[in-house]
mmCIF file of C-alpha atoms in Angstrom:
data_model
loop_
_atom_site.group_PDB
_atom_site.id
_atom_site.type_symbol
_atom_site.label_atom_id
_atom_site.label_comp_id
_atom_site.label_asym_id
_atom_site.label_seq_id
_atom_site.Cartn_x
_atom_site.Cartn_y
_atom_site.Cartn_z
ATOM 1 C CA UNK V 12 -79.685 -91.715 38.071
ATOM 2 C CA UNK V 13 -82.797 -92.745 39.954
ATOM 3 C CA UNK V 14 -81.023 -95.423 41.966
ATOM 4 C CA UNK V 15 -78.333 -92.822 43.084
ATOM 5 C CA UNK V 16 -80.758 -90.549 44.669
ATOM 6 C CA UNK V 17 -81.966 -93.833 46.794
ATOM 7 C CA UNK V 18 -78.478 -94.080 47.692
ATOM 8 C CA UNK V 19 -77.191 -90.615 48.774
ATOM 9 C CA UNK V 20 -78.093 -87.052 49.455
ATOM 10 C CA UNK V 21 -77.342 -85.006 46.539
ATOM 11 C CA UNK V 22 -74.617 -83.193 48.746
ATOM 12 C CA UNK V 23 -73.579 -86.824 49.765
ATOM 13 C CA UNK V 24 -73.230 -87.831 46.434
ATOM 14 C CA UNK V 25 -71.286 -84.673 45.335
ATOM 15 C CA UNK V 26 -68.778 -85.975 48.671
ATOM 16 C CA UNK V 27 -69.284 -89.386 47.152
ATOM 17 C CA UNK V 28 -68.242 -88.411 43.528
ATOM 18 C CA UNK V 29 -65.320 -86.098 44.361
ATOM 19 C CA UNK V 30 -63.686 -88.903 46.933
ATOM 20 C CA UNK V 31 -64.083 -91.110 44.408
ATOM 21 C CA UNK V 32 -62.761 -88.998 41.456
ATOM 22 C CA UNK V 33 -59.832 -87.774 43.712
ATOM 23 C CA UNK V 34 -58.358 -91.774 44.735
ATOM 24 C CA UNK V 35 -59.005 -92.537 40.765
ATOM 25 C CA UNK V 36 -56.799 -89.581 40.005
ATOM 26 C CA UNK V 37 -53.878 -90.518 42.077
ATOM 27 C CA UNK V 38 -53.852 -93.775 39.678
ATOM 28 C CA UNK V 39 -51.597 -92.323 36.821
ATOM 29 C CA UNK V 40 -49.235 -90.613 39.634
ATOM 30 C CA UNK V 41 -49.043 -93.654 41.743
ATOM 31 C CA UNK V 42 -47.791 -95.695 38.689
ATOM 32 C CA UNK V 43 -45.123 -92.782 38.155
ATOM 33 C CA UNK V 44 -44.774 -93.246 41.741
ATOM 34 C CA UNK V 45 -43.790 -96.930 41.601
ATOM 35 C CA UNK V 46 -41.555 -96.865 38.969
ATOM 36 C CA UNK V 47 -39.625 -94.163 40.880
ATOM 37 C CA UNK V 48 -39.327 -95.793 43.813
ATOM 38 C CA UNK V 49 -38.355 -98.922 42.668
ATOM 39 C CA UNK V 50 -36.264 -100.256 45.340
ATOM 40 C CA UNK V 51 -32.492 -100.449 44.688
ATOM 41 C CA UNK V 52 -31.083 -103.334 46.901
ATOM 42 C CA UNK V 53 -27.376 -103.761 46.286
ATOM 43 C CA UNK V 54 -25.825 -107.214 47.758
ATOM 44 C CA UNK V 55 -23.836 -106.826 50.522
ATOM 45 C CA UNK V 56 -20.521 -105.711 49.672
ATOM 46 C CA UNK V 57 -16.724 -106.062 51.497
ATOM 47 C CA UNK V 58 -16.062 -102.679 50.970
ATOM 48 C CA UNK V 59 -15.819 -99.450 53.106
ATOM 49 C CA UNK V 60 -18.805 -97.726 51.358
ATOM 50 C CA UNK V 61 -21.674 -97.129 53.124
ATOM 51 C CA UNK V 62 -24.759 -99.735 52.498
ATOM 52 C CA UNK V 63 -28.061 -99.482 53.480
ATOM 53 C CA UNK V 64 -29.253 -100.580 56.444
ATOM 54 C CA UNK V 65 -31.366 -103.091 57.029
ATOM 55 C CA UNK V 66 -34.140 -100.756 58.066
ATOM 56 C CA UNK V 67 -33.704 -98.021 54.833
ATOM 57 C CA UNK V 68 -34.517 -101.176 52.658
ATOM 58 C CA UNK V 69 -37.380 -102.932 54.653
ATOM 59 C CA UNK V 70 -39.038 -99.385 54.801
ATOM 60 C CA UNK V 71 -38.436 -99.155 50.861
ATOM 61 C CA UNK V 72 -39.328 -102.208 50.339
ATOM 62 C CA UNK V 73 -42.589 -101.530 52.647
ATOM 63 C CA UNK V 74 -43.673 -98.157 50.768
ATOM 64 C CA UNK V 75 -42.964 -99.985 47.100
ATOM 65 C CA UNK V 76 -45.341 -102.464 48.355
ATOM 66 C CA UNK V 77 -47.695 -100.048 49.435
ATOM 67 C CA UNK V 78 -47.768 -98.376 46.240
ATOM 68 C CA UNK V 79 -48.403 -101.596 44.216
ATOM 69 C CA UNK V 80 -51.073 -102.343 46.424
ATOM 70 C CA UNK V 81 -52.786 -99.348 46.436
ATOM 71 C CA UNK V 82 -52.562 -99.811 42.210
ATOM 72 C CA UNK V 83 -53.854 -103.194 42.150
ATOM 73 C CA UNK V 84 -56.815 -101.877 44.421
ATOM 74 C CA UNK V 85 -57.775 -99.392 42.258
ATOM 75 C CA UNK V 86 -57.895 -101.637 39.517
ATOM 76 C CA UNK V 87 -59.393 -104.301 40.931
ATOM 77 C CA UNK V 88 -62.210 -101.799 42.226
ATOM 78 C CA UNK V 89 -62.559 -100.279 38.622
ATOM 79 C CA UNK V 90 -63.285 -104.118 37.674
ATOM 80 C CA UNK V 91 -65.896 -104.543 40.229
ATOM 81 C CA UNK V 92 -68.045 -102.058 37.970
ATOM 82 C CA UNK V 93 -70.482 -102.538 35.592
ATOM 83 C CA UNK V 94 -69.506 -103.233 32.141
ATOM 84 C CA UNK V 95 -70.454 -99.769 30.974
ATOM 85 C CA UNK V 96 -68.991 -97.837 34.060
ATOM 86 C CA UNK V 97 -65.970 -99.850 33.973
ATOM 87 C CA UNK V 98 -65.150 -99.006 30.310
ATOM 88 C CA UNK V 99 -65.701 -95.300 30.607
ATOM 89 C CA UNK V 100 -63.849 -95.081 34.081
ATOM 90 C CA UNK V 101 -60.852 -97.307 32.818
ATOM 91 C CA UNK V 102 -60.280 -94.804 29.692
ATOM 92 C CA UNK V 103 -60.508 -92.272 31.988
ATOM 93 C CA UNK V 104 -58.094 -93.222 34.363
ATOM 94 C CA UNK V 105 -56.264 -96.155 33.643
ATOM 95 C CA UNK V 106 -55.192 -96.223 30.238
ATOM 96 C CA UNK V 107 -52.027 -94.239 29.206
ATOM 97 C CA UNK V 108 -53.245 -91.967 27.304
ATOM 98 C CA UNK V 109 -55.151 -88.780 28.187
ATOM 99 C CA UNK V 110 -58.418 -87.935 26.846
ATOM 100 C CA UNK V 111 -60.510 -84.881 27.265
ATOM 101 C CA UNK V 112 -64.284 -85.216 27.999
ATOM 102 C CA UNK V 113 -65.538 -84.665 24.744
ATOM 103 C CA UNK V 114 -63.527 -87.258 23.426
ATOM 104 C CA UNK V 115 -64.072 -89.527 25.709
ATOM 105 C CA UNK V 116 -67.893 -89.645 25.423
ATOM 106 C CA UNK V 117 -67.290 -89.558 21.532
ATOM 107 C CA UNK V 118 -64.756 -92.791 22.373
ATOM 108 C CA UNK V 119 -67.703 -94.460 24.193
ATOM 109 C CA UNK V 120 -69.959 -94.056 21.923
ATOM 110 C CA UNK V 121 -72.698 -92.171 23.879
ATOM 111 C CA UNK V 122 -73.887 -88.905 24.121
ATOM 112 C CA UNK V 123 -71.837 -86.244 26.619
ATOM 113 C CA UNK V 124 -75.186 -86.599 28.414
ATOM 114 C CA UNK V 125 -75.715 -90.041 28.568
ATOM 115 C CA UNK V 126 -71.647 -90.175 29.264
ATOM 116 C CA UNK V 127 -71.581 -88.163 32.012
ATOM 117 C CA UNK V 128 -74.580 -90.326 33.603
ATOM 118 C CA UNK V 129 -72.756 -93.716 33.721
ATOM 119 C CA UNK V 130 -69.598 -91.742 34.516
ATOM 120 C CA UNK V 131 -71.451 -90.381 37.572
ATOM 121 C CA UNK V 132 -72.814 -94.012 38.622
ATOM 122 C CA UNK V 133 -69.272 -95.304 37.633
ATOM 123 C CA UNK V 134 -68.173 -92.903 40.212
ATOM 124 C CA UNK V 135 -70.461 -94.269 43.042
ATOM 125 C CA UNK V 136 -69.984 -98.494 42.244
ATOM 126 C CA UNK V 137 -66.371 -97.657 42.241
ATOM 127 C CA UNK V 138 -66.568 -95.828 45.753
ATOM 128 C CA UNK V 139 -68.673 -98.525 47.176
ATOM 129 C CA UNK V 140 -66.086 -101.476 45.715
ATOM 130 C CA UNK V 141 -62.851 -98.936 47.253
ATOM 131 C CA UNK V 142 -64.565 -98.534 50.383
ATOM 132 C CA UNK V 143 -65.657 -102.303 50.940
ATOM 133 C CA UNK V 144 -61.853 -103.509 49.909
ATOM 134 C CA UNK V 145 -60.509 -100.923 52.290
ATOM 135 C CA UNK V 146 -62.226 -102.230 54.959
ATOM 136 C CA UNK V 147 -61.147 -105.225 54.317
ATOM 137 C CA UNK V 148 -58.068 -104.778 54.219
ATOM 138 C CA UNK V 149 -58.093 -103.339 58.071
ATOM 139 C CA UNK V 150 -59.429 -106.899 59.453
#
């Protein structure tokens, strides 16, 4: 945890570690998210019923792909990690199924200790990957 410290403040890297932590939470809901909003584009029809306009399905069709974007970031960010880090912080937050702590560390096959450690550096590679992407993305 050495090379954190060289990094960050500790009250940086408890910013650092909750921003992170909060955009990897909104993974599972932004997948929920997607297949929610789902746009639903109908052909044009001859009929009287209303359609969609143009707009309604270009804005759709612009937060969908915001959505999927903002996924595949996330994951793509996750995969800049180390091996280690990117293991624990996938089962944490990507895979389907919800794990408590505990199980997770007993899953990884390290102590909650040693867990929590590359958890907490998973944390700060991810943030630096997210924040180097983002700004990126804004060229």
């Amino acid at each position: 945890m050495d090379e954190l410290n060289l990094l960050y403040s500790d009250k940086d890297l408890k910013k650092a570690i909750a921003e992170s932590r909060k955009i990897l939470k909104s993974y599972r809901a932004l997948k929920v998210v997607k297949r929610l909003k789902f746009p639903y584009i109908k052909s044009p029809a001859n009929d009287s019923r209303q359609n969609p306009s143009d707009d309604q399905v270009g804005q759709e069709i612009s937060e969908y792909t915001a959505i999927v974007n903002r996924i595949a970031q996330i994951e793509k960010c996750v995969s800049c990690c180390e091996l280690t880090q990117r293991e624990i912080l996938s089962k944490k937050f990507l895979d389907n199924t919800e794990y408590i702590q505990p199980q997770l560390a007993l899953l990884s096959g390290y102590s909650s200790s040693r867990y929590n450690d590359y958890l907490r550096s998973g944390y700060i590679q991810f943030l630096v990957a997210f924040k180097t992407t983002d700004s990126n993305a804004n060229f």
